[in-house]
Coordinates of N, CA, C and O in Angstrom, one line a residue:
M784 N 57.5 77.5 77.6 CA 56.8 76.4 78.0 C 57.8 75.2 78.3 O 58.7 75.0 77.5
R785 N 57.6 74.6 79.4 CA 58.4 73.5 79.9 C 58.1 72.2 79.1 O 56.9 71.9 78.9
P786 N 59.1 71.4 78.8 CA 58.8 70.1 78.1 C 58.1 69.2 79.1 O 58.4 69.3 80.3
M787 N 57.2 68.4 78.7 CA 56.5 67.4 79.5 C 57.4 66.2 79.7 O 58.0 65.7 78.8
S788 N 57.3 65.6 80.9 CA 58.0 64.4 81.1 C 57.2 63.2 80.5 O 56.0 63.4 80.1
A789 N 57.9 62.1 80.3 CA 57.2 60.9 79.7 C 56.0 60.5 80.6 O 54.9 60.1 80.0
E790 N 56.2 60.6 81.9 CA 55.1 60.3 82.8 C 53.9 61.2 82.6 O 52.7 60.7 82.5
A791 N 54.1 62.5 82.4 CA 53.0 63.4 82.2 C 52.3 63.2 80.9 O 51.1 63.3 80.8
V792 N 53.1 62.9 79.8 CA 52.5 62.7 78.5 C 51.7 61.4 78.6 O 50.5 61.4 78.1
G793 N 52.2 60.4 79.3 CA 51.4 59.1 79.4 C 50.1 59.3 80.1 O 49.1 58.6 79.8
M794 N 50.1 60.2 81.1 CA 48.8 60.4 81.9 C 47.8 61.1 81.0 O 46.6 60.9 81.2
H795 N 48.2 61.8 79.9 CA 47.2 62.5 79.1 C 46.9 61.8 77.8 O 46.1 62.3 77.0
M796 N 47.6 60.7 77.5 CA 47.4 59.9 76.3 C 46.1 59.1 76.4 O 45.9 58.5 77.5
P797 N 45.3 59.0 75.4 CA 44.1 58.1 75.5 C 44.6 56.6 75.5 O 45.7 56.3 75.0
A798 N 43.8 55.7 76.0 CA 44.1 54.3 76.0 C 44.4 53.7 74.6 O 45.3 52.9 74.4
V799 N 43.6 54.2 73.7 CA 43.8 53.8 72.3 C 43.9 55.0 71.4 O 43.1 56.0 71.5
V800 N 45.0 55.1 70.7 CA 45.3 56.2 69.8 C 44.7 55.9 68.4 O 45.1 55.0 67.8
T801 N 43.8 56.7 68.0 CA 43.1 56.6 66.7 C 43.9 57.3 65.6 O 44.7 58.2 65.9
L802 N 43.5 57.1 64.4 CA 44.1 57.9 63.3 C 43.7 59.3 63.4 O 44.5 60.2 63.0
D803 N 42.5 59.6 63.9 CA 42.1 61.0 64.1 C 43.0 61.7 65.2 O 43.4 62.8 65.0
D804 N 43.3 60.9 66.2 CA 44.2 61.4 67.3 C 45.6 61.7 66.7 O 46.2 62.8 66.9
V805 N 46.1 60.8 65.8 CA 47.4 61.0 65.2 C 47.4 62.2 64.3 O 48.3 63.0 64.3
A806 N 46.3 62.4 63.5 CA 46.2 63.5 62.6 C 46.2 64.8 63.5 O 46.9 65.8 63.1
A807 N 45.5 64.8 64.6 CA 45.5 66.0 65.4 C 46.9 66.3 66.0 O 47.3 67.5 66.1
M808 N 47.6 65.2 66.4 CA 48.9 65.4 66.9 C 49.9 66.0 65.9 O 50.6 66.9 66.2
N809 N 49.7 65.5 64.6 CA 50.6 66.1 63.6 C 50.2 67.5 63.3 O 51.1 68.4 63.1
A810 N 49.0 67.9 63.3 CA 48.5 69.3 63.1 C 49.0 70.2 64.2 O 49.3 71.4 64.0
A811 N 49.0 69.7 65.4 CA 49.4 70.5 66.6 C 50.9 70.7 66.9 O 51.3 71.6 67.6
D812 N 51.7 69.8 66.3 CA 53.1 69.8 66.6 C 53.8 71.0 65.8 O 53.9 70.9 64.6
S813 N 54.3 72.0 66.5 CA 54.9 73.1 65.9 C 56.4 72.9 65.6 O 57.0 73.8 65.0
N814 N 56.9 71.7 66.0 CA 58.3 71.4 65.8 C 58.6 70.5 64.6 O 59.7 70.2 64.4
G815 N 57.6 70.1 63.9 CA 57.8 69.3 62.7 C 57.9 67.8 62.9 O 58.3 67.1 62.0
H816 N 57.6 67.3 64.1 CA 57.7 65.9 64.3 C 56.5 65.3 63.5 O 55.5 65.9 63.2
R817 N 56.7 64.0 63.1 CA 55.7 63.3 62.4 C 55.2 62.2 63.4 O 56.0 61.4 63.9
Y818 N 53.9 62.1 63.6 CA 53.3 61.0 64.4 C 52.7 60.0 63.5 O 52.0 60.4 62.6
E819 N 53.0 58.7 63.7 CA 52.5 57.6 63.0 C 52.0 56.5 63.9 O 52.5 56.5 65.1
T820 N 51.2 55.6 63.4 CA 50.8 54.5 64.3 C 50.8 53.2 63.4 O 50.4 53.3 62.2
S821 N 51.2 52.1 64.0 CA 51.1 50.9 63.3 C 49.7 50.3 63.4 O 48.8 50.8 64.2
P822 N 49.3 49.3 62.5 CA 48.0 48.8 62.6 C 47.7 48.1 64.0 O 46.6 48.0 64.4
E823 N 48.8 47.8 64.7 CA 48.6 47.3 66.1 C 48.4 48.4 67.1 O 48.2 48.1 68.3
G824 N 48.5 49.6 66.7 CA 48.3 50.7 67.6 C 49.5 51.3 68.3 O 49.5 52.0 69.3
V825 N 50.7 50.9 67.8 CA 52.0 51.4 68.4 C 52.3 52.8 67.8 O 52.4 52.9 66.6
L826 N 52.3 53.8 68.7 CA 52.6 55.1 68.3 C 54.1 55.3 68.0 O 54.9 54.9 68.8
S827 N 54.5 56.0 66.9 CA 55.9 56.3 66.6 C 56.0 57.8 66.4 O 55.1 58.4 65.8
V828 N 57.0 58.4 66.9 CA 57.3 59.8 66.8 C 58.6 59.9 65.9 O 59.6 59.5 66.4
M829 N 58.5 60.5 64.8 CA 59.6 60.6 63.9 C 60.2 62.0 64.0 O 59.4 63.0 64.1
P830 N 61.5 62.2 64.0 CA 62.1 63.5 64.1 C 61.8 64.4 62.9 O 61.5 63.8 61.8
P831 N 61.8 65.7 63.1 CA 61.6 66.6 61.9 C 62.8 66.3 60.9 O 63.9 66.1 61.3
P832 N 62.4 66.3 59.6 CA 63.5 66.1 58.6 C 64.5 67.3 58.6 O 64.1 68.4 58.8
D833 N 65.8 66.9 58.4 CA 66.8 67.9 58.3 C 67.0 68.3 56.8 O 66.3 67.8 55.9
S834 N 67.9 69.2 56.5 CA 68.1 69.7 55.2 C 68.6 68.7 54.2 O 68.2 68.6 53.1
E835 N 69.4 67.7 54.7 CA 69.9 66.6 53.8 C 68.7 65.8 53.4 O 68.5 65.4 52.2
H836 N 67.8 65.5 54.3 CA 66.6 64.7 54.1 C 65.7 65.4 53.0 O 65.3 64.8 52.1
A837 N 65.6 66.7 53.2 CA 64.7 67.5 52.3 C 65.3 67.5 50.9 O 64.6 67.4 49.9
M838 N 66.7 67.6 50.8 CA 67.3 67.6 49.5 C 67.1 66.3 48.8 O 66.9 66.3 47.6
I839 N 67.3 65.2 49.5 CA 67.1 63.9 48.9 C 65.6 63.8 48.3 O 65.4 63.3 47.2
A840 N 64.7 64.1 49.2 CA 63.3 64.1 48.8 C 63.0 65.0 47.5 O 62.3 64.6 46.6
S841 N 63.6 66.2 47.5 CA 63.4 67.1 46.4 C 64.0 66.5 45.1 O 63.4 66.7 44.1
R842 N 65.2 65.9 45.2 CA 65.8 65.3 44.0 C 65.0 64.2 43.5 O 64.8 64.1 42.2
L843 N 64.5 63.3 44.3 CA 63.6 62.3 43.8 C 62.3 62.8 43.2 O 61.9 62.3 42.2
F844 N 61.7 63.8 43.9 CA 60.5 64.4 43.4 C 60.7 65.0 42.0 O 60.0 64.8 41.1
A845 N 61.8 65.8 41.9 CA 62.1 66.4 40.6 C 62.4 65.4 39.5 O 61.9 65.5 38.4
W846 N 63.1 64.3 39.8 CA 63.4 63.2 38.9 C 62.1 62.6 38.3 O 62.0 62.4 37.1
L847 N 61.2 62.4 39.2 CA 59.9 61.8 38.8 C 59.1 62.8 38.0 O 58.5 62.4 36.9
I848 N 59.0 64.0 38.4 CA 58.2 65.0 37.7 C 58.8 65.3 36.3 O 58.1 65.3 35.3
M849 N 60.2 65.4 36.2 CA 60.8 65.6 34.9 C 60.6 64.4 34.0 O 60.7 64.6 32.8
A850 N 60.4 63.2 34.5 CA 60.1 62.1 33.7 C 58.7 62.0 33.2 O 58.3 61.0 32.5
G851 N 57.8 62.9 33.7 CA 56.5 62.9 33.2 C 55.4 62.5 34.2 O 54.2 62.5 33.9
W852 N 55.8 62.1 35.4 CA 54.8 61.8 36.4 C 54.0 63.1 36.8 O 54.7 64.1 37.1
P853 N 52.7 63.1 36.8 CA 52.0 64.3 37.2 C 52.2 64.6 38.7 O 52.3 63.7 39.5
A854 N 52.4 65.9 39.0 CA 52.6 66.4 40.3 C 51.6 65.9 41.3 O 51.9 65.6 42.5
E855 N 50.4 65.7 40.8 CA 49.3 65.2 41.7 C 49.4 63.8 42.1 O 48.7 63.3 42.9
Q856 N 50.4 63.1 41.5 CA 50.6 61.7 41.7 C 51.9 61.4 42.4 O 52.2 60.2 42.6
V857 N 52.7 62.4 42.7 CA 54.0 62.3 43.4 C 53.9 63.2 44.6 O 53.9 64.4 44.5
L858 N 53.7 62.6 45.7 CA 53.4 63.4 47.0 C 54.5 63.2 48.0 O 55.0 62.1 48.2
Q859 N 54.8 64.3 48.7 CA 55.7 64.3 49.8 C 54.9 64.3 51.1 O 54.0 65.2 51.2
A860 N 55.3 63.4 52.0 CA 54.7 63.4 53.3 C 53.2 63.3 53.4 O 52.5 64.0 54.2
A861 N 52.6 62.5 52.5 CA 51.2 62.3 52.5 C 50.9 61.0 53.3 O 51.5 60.0 53.1
G862 N 49.9 61.1 54.2 CA 49.6 59.9 55.0 C 48.9 58.8 54.3 O 48.1 59.1 53.4
V863 N 49.3 57.6 54.6 CA 48.6 56.4 54.0 C 48.0 55.6 55.1 O 48.7 55.4 56.2
R864 N 46.9 55.0 54.9 CA 46.2 54.1 55.8 C 46.7 52.7 55.6 O 46.7 52.2 54.5
I865 N 47.3 52.1 56.7 CA 47.8 50.7 56.6 C 46.9 49.9 57.4 O 46.8 50.0 58.7
S866 N 46.1 49.0 56.8 CA 45.2 48.2 57.5 C 45.9 46.9 58.0 O 46.8 46.4 57.4
G867 N 45.4 46.5 59.1 CA 45.9 45.2 59.7 C 44.8 44.5 60.4 O 43.7 45.0 60.5
P868 N 45.1 43.3 60.9 CA 44.1 42.5 61.6 C 43.5 43.1 62.8 O 42.4 42.9 63.2
D869 N 44.3 44.0 63.5 CA 43.8 44.7 64.7 C 43.2 46.1 64.5 O 42.9 46.7 65.5
G870 N 43.2 46.5 63.3 CA 42.7 47.9 63.0 C 43.6 48.6 62.0 O 44.4 47.9 61.3
D871 N 43.4 49.9 61.9 CA 44.2 50.7 60.9 C 45.3 51.5 61.5 O 45.1 52.0 62.6
G872 N 46.4 51.5 60.8 CA 47.5 52.4 61.2 C 47.7 53.4 60.2 O 47.0 53.4 59.1
G873 N 48.5 54.4 60.5 CA 48.8 55.4 59.5 C 50.3 55.7 59.4 O 50.9 55.9 60.5
R874 N 50.8 55.7 58.2 CA 52.3 56.0 58.0 C 52.3 57.2 57.1 O 51.4 57.4 56.3
I875 N 53.4 57.9 57.2 CA 53.7 59.1 56.4 C 55.0 58.9 55.6 O 56.0 59.3 56.1
P876 N 54.9 58.2 54.5 CA 56.2 58.1 53.7 C 56.7 59.4 53.3 O 56.0 60.4 53.1
D877 N 58.0 59.4 53.1 CA 58.7 60.7 52.7 C 58.2 61.1 51.3 O 58.1 62.2 50.9
L878 N 58.0 60.1 50.4 CA 57.5 60.3 49.1 C 56.6 59.1 48.7 O 56.9 58.0 49.1
S879 N 55.6 59.4 48.0 CA 54.7 58.3 47.5 C 54.3 58.6 46.0 O 54.2 59.8 45.7
V880 N 54.2 57.6 45.2 CA 53.9 57.7 43.8 C 52.6 56.9 43.6 O 52.5 55.8 44.1
W881 N 51.6 57.5 42.9 CA 50.3 57.0 42.8 C 49.9 56.8 41.3 O 50.3 57.6 40.5
R882 N 49.1 55.8 41.0 CA 48.6 55.5 39.7 C 47.6 56.7 39.2 O 47.6 57.0 38.1
K883 N 46.9 57.2 40.2 CA 46.0 58.3 40.0 C 46.0 59.1 41.3 O 46.3 58.6 42.3
P884 N 45.7 60.4 41.2 CA 45.7 61.2 42.4 C 44.8 60.6 43.5 O 43.6 60.2 43.2
P885 N 45.3 60.6 44.7 CA 44.4 60.0 45.8 C 43.3 61.0 46.1 O 43.4 62.2 45.9
I886 N 42.2 60.4 46.6 CA 41.1 61.2 47.1 C 41.6 62.1 48.3 O 42.4 61.6 49.1
R887 N 41.2 63.3 48.4 CA 41.7 64.2 49.4 C 41.3 63.6 50.8 O 40.2 63.4 51.1
S888 N 42.4 63.3 51.6 CA 42.2 62.7 52.9 C 43.5 62.8 53.7 O 44.6 62.9 53.1
V889 N 43.4 62.9 55.0 CA 44.6 62.8 55.8 C 45.3 61.5 55.7 O 46.5 61.4 55.6
W890 N 44.5 60.4 55.6 CA 45.0 59.1 55.6 C 44.4 58.4 54.3 O 43.3 57.8 54.4
A891 N 45.1 58.5 53.2 CA 44.6 58.0 51.9 C 44.8 56.4 51.9 O 45.7 55.9 52.4
A892 N 43.8 55.8 51.2 CA 43.9 54.3 51.0 C 45.0 54.0 50.1 O 45.3 54.8 49.2
V893 N 45.6 52.9 50.3 CA 46.8 52.5 49.5 C 46.6 51.8 48.2 O 47.5 51.4 47.5
A894 N 45.3 51.7 47.8 CA 44.9 50.9 46.6 C 45.7 51.4 45.3 O 46.0 50.5 44.5
D895 N 45.9 52.6 45.2 CA 46.5 53.2 44.0 C 48.0 53.6 44.1 O 48.6 54.2 43.3
V896 N 48.6 53.2 45.3 CA 50.0 53.5 45.5 C 50.9 52.6 44.7 O 50.7 51.4 44.7
V897 N 51.8 53.1 43.9 CA 52.8 52.4 43.1 C 54.1 52.2 43.9 O 54.7 51.1 43.8
L898 N 54.4 53.2 44.7 CA 55.7 53.2 45.3 C 55.7 54.1 46.6 O 55.1 55.2 46.5
V899 N 56.3 53.7 47.6 CA 56.6 54.5 48.8 C 58.1 54.6 49.0 O 58.8 53.6 48.8
V900 N 58.6 55.7 49.4 CA 60.0 55.9 49.6 C 60.2 56.5 51.0 O 59.5 57.4 51.4
E901 N 61.1 55.9 51.8 CA 61.5 56.4 53.1 C 63.0 56.7 53.0 O 63.8 56.0 52.5
I902 N 63.3 57.9 53.5 CA 64.7 58.4 53.7 C 65.0 58.2 55.1 O 64.4 58.8 56.0
V903 N 66.0 57.4 55.4 CA 66.4 57.1 56.7 C 66.9 58.3 57.5 O 67.8 59.0 57.0
S904 N 66.4 58.5 58.6 CA 66.8 59.6 59.5 C 67.5 59.0 60.7 O 67.2 57.8 61.1
P905 N 68.4 59.7 61.4 CA 69.0 59.1 62.6 C 67.9 58.7 63.6 O 67.0 59.5 63.8
G906 N 68.0 57.5 64.0 CA 67.0 56.9 64.9 C 65.9 56.2 64.2 O 65.1 55.6 64.9
S907 N 65.7 56.3 62.9 CA 64.6 55.6 62.2 C 65.1 54.4 61.4 O 64.3 53.8 60.7
E908 N 66.3 54.0 61.6 CA 66.8 52.9 60.8 C 66.0 51.6 61.0 O 65.6 51.0 60.0
A909 N 65.7 51.2 62.2 CA 64.9 49.9 62.4 C 63.5 50.1 61.9 O 63.0 49.2 61.3
M910 N 62.9 51.2 62.1 CA 61.6 51.5 61.6 C 61.5 51.4 60.1 O 60.6 50.7 59.6
D911 N 62.5 52.0 59.4 CA 62.4 52.0 57.9 C 62.9 50.7 57.3 O 62.4 50.3 56.2
S912 N 63.8 50.0 58.0 CA 64.3 48.7 57.4 C 63.6 47.5 57.8 O 63.8 46.4 57.3
V913 N 62.8 47.5 58.9 CA 62.2 46.3 59.4 C 60.6 46.5 59.5 O 59.9 45.9 58.7
T914 N 60.2 47.4 60.3 CA 58.8 47.6 60.6 C 58.0 48.0 59.3 O 57.0 47.4 59.0
K915 N 58.5 49.1 58.7 CA 57.7 49.6 57.5 C 57.8 48.6 56.3 O 56.9 48.5 55.5
V916 N 58.9 47.8 56.2 CA 59.0 46.8 55.2 C 57.8 45.8 55.3 O 57.1 45.5 54.4
R917 N 57.6 45.4 56.5 CA 56.6 44.4 56.8 C 55.2 45.1 56.6 O 54.3 44.5 55.9
E918 N 55.0 46.3 57.1 CA 53.7 46.9 57.0 C 53.3 47.3 55.5 O 52.2 47.0 55.1
Y919 N 54.2 47.9 54.8 CA 54.0 48.2 53.4 C 53.7 47.0 52.6 O 52.9 47.0 51.7
A920 N 54.5 45.9 52.8 CA 54.3 44.7 52.1 C 52.9 44.1 52.4 O 52.1 43.7 51.5
S921 N 52.5 44.1 53.7 CA 51.2 43.5 54.0 C 50.1 44.4 53.5 O 49.0 43.9 53.2
A922 N 50.3 45.7 53.2 CA 49.3 46.5 52.6 C 49.2 46.4 51.1 O 48.4 46.9 50.5
G923 N 50.2 45.6 50.5 CA 50.2 45.3 49.1 C 50.8 46.4 48.2 O 50.5 46.5 47.0
I924 N 51.6 47.3 48.8 CA 52.2 48.4 48.0 C 53.3 47.7 47.2 O 54.2 47.1 47.7
P925 N 53.2 47.9 45.8 CA 54.1 47.1 44.9 C 55.6 47.4 45.1 O 56.4 46.4 45.0
Q926 N 56.0 48.6 45.4 CA 57.4 48.9 45.6 C 57.6 49.8 46.8 O 56.9 50.7 47.1
Y927 N 58.8 49.5 47.4 CA 59.2 50.3 48.6 C 60.7 50.5 48.5 O 61.5 49.6 48.3
W928 N 61.1 51.8 48.4 CA 62.5 52.2 48.3 C 63.0 52.8 49.6 O 62.2 53.6 50.2
V929 N 64.2 52.4 50.1 CA 64.8 53.0 51.3 C 66.1 53.7 50.9 O 66.9 53.1 50.2
V930 N 66.2 55.0 51.2 CA 67.4 55.7 51.0 C 68.2 55.9 52.3 O 67.7 56.5 53.2
D931 N 69.4 55.2 52.3 CA 70.2 55.3 53.5 C 71.0 56.7 53.4 O 71.2 57.2 52.4
R932 N 71.4 57.1 54.6 CA 72.1 58.4 54.7 C 73.6 58.1 54.8 O 74.3 58.9 55.4
D933 N 74.1 57.1 54.1 CA 75.5 56.9 54.0 C 76.1 57.9 53.0 O 75.4 58.7 52.4
S934 N 77.4 57.8 52.7 CA 78.1 58.8 51.8 C 77.6 58.7 50.4 O 77.5 59.7 49.7
A935 N 77.1 57.5 50.0 CA 76.6 57.4 48.6 C 75.1 57.6 48.5 O 74.5 57.6 47.5
Q936 N 74.4 57.8 49.7 CA 73.0 57.9 49.8 C 72.4 56.7 49.0 O 71.6 56.8 48.0
T937 N 72.7 55.5 49.5 CA 72.4 54.2 48.8 C 70.9 54.0 48.8 O 70.2 54.1 49.9
V938 N 70.3 53.7 47.7 CA 68.9 53.4 47.6 C 68.7 51.9 47.4 O 69.3 51.3 46.5
T939 N 67.9 51.3 48.2 CA 67.5 49.9 48.0 C 66.1 49.9 47.5 O 65.2 50.4 48.1
L940 N 66.0 49.2 46.3 CA 64.7 49.1 45.7 C 64.1 47.7 46.0 O 64.6 46.7 45.6
H941 N 63.0 47.7 46.7 CA 62.3 46.5 47.0 C 61.0 46.4 46.2 O 60.3 47.4 45.9
R942 N 60.8 45.2 45.7 CA 59.6 44.9 44.9 C 58.8 43.8 45.6 O 59.4 42.8 46.0
L943 N 57.5 43.9 45.6 CA 56.6 42.9 46.2 C 56.7 41.6 45.3 O 56.5 41.7 44.1
N944 N 56.9 40.5 46.0 CA 56.9 39.2 45.2 C 55.5 38.5 45.3 O 54.6 39.0 46.0
G945 N 55.4 37.4 44.7 CA 54.2 36.6 44.6 C 53.7 36.1 46.0 O 52.5 35.9 46.2
S946 N 54.6 36.0 47.0 CA 54.2 35.6 48.3 C 53.8 36.7 49.2 O 53.6 36.5 50.4
G947 N 53.8 38.0 48.7 CA 53.4 39.1 49.5 C 54.5 39.7 50.4 O 54.2 40.4 51.3
A948 N 55.8 39.4 50.1 CA 56.9 39.9 50.8 C 57.8 40.7 49.8 O 57.7 40.5 48.6
Y949 N 58.6 41.6 50.3 CA 59.5 42.4 49.5 C 60.8 41.7 49.2 O 61.3 41.0 50.1
E950 N 61.3 41.8 48.0 CA 62.6 41.3 47.7 C 63.4 42.5 47.2 O 62.9 43.3 46.4
A951 N 64.6 42.6 47.7 CA 65.5 43.7 47.2 C 65.9 43.4 45.8 O 66.4 42.3 45.5
Q952 N 65.5 44.3 44.9 CA 65.8 44.1 43.5 C 67.1 44.8 43.1 O 67.8 44.3 42.1
A953 N 67.5 45.8 43.8 CA 68.7 46.5 43.4 C 69.1 47.4 44.6 O 68.3 47.8 45.4
R954 N 70.4 47.7 44.6 CA 71.0 48.7 45.6 C 72.0 49.6 44.8 O 72.8 49.0 44.1
M955 N 71.8 50.9 44.8 CA 72.7 51.8 44.1 C 72.7 53.1 44.7 O 71.8 53.5 45.4
P956 N 73.8 53.9 44.4 CA 73.9 55.2 44.9 C 72.7 56.1 44.3 O 72.4 55.9 43.2
L957 N 72.2 57.0 45.1 CA 71.2 57.9 44.6 C 71.6 58.6 43.2 O 70.8 58.6 42.3
A958 N 72.8 59.0 43.1 CA 73.3 59.6 41.9 C 73.2 58.7 40.7 O 72.8 59.2 39.6
W959 N 73.4 57.4 40.9 CA 73.2 56.5 39.8 C 71.7 56.3 39.4 O 71.4 56.3 38.3
L960 N 70.9 56.2 40.4 CA 69.5 56.1 40.2 C 69.0 57.2 39.4 O 68.2 57.1 38.4
L961 N 69.4 58.4 39.7 CA 68.9 59.6 39.1 C 69.4 59.8 37.6 O 68.9 60.6 36.9
Q962 N 70.4 58.9 37.2 CA 70.8 58.9 35.8 C 70.0 58.0 35.0 O 70.2 57.9 33.8
T963 N 69.1 57.2 35.6 CA 68.2 56.3 34.9 C 66.8 57.0 34.7 O 66.7 58.2 35.1
V964 N 65.9 56.3 34.2 CA 64.5 56.9 34.0 C 63.6 56.1 34.9 O 63.8 54.9 35.1
P965 N 62.6 56.7 35.6 CA 61.8 56.0 36.5 C 61.1 54.8 35.9 O 60.9 53.8 36.5
A966 N 60.8 54.8 34.6 CA 60.2 53.7 33.9 C 61.0 52.4 33.9 O 60.5 51.3 33.8
D967 N 62.3 52.6 34.1 CA 63.2 51.4 34.3 C 62.9 50.7 35.6 O 63.3 49.5 35.7
H968 N 62.3 51.3 36.5 CA 62.1 50.8 37.9 C 60.7 50.6 38.3 O 60.4 49.8 39.2
L969 N 59.8 51.4 37.7 CA 58.4 51.4 38.1 C 57.5 50.8 37.0 O 57.7 51.1 35.8
D970 N 56.5 50.0 37.4 CA 55.5 49.5 36.4 C 54.5 50.5 36.0 O 54.1 51.4 36.6

């Protein structure tokens, strides 16, 4: 099958991409891309995660599970609905931690989300460090962690402040974070 040109893709895209459309695109993509949309309707295509990305996600997942978080409340690549003034968007954080298991849905409501984690992939730096910071904060998610793909796999821990914006609380290598207990960082 020949790849489609941007022009051909554009001719077949609906004028407004809904969360149902994005869910269908995710289900149909056999190459592992993740499709997301902002509350303003901007479509983003994220590259498939590589093995380093998967290892970081697995290490964080295991750290949380070993500390006693129930597996039903620590989810990898679960969609969350991000509401905005112009409508709803959908993001798929690499890892999310919940107060209670979310209701089964492609795009779960963020009301019980404690933490979302994004692992930076090549090409997603601006999305993870600017766009998603703004969107997750406006959705009221209490904590947002970003794992850089530098040699230390530096984790920046952001916490929502009283004015509804994130403040960086700490930056540390992933190996250091994993030597602590999640209760040191999560409410």
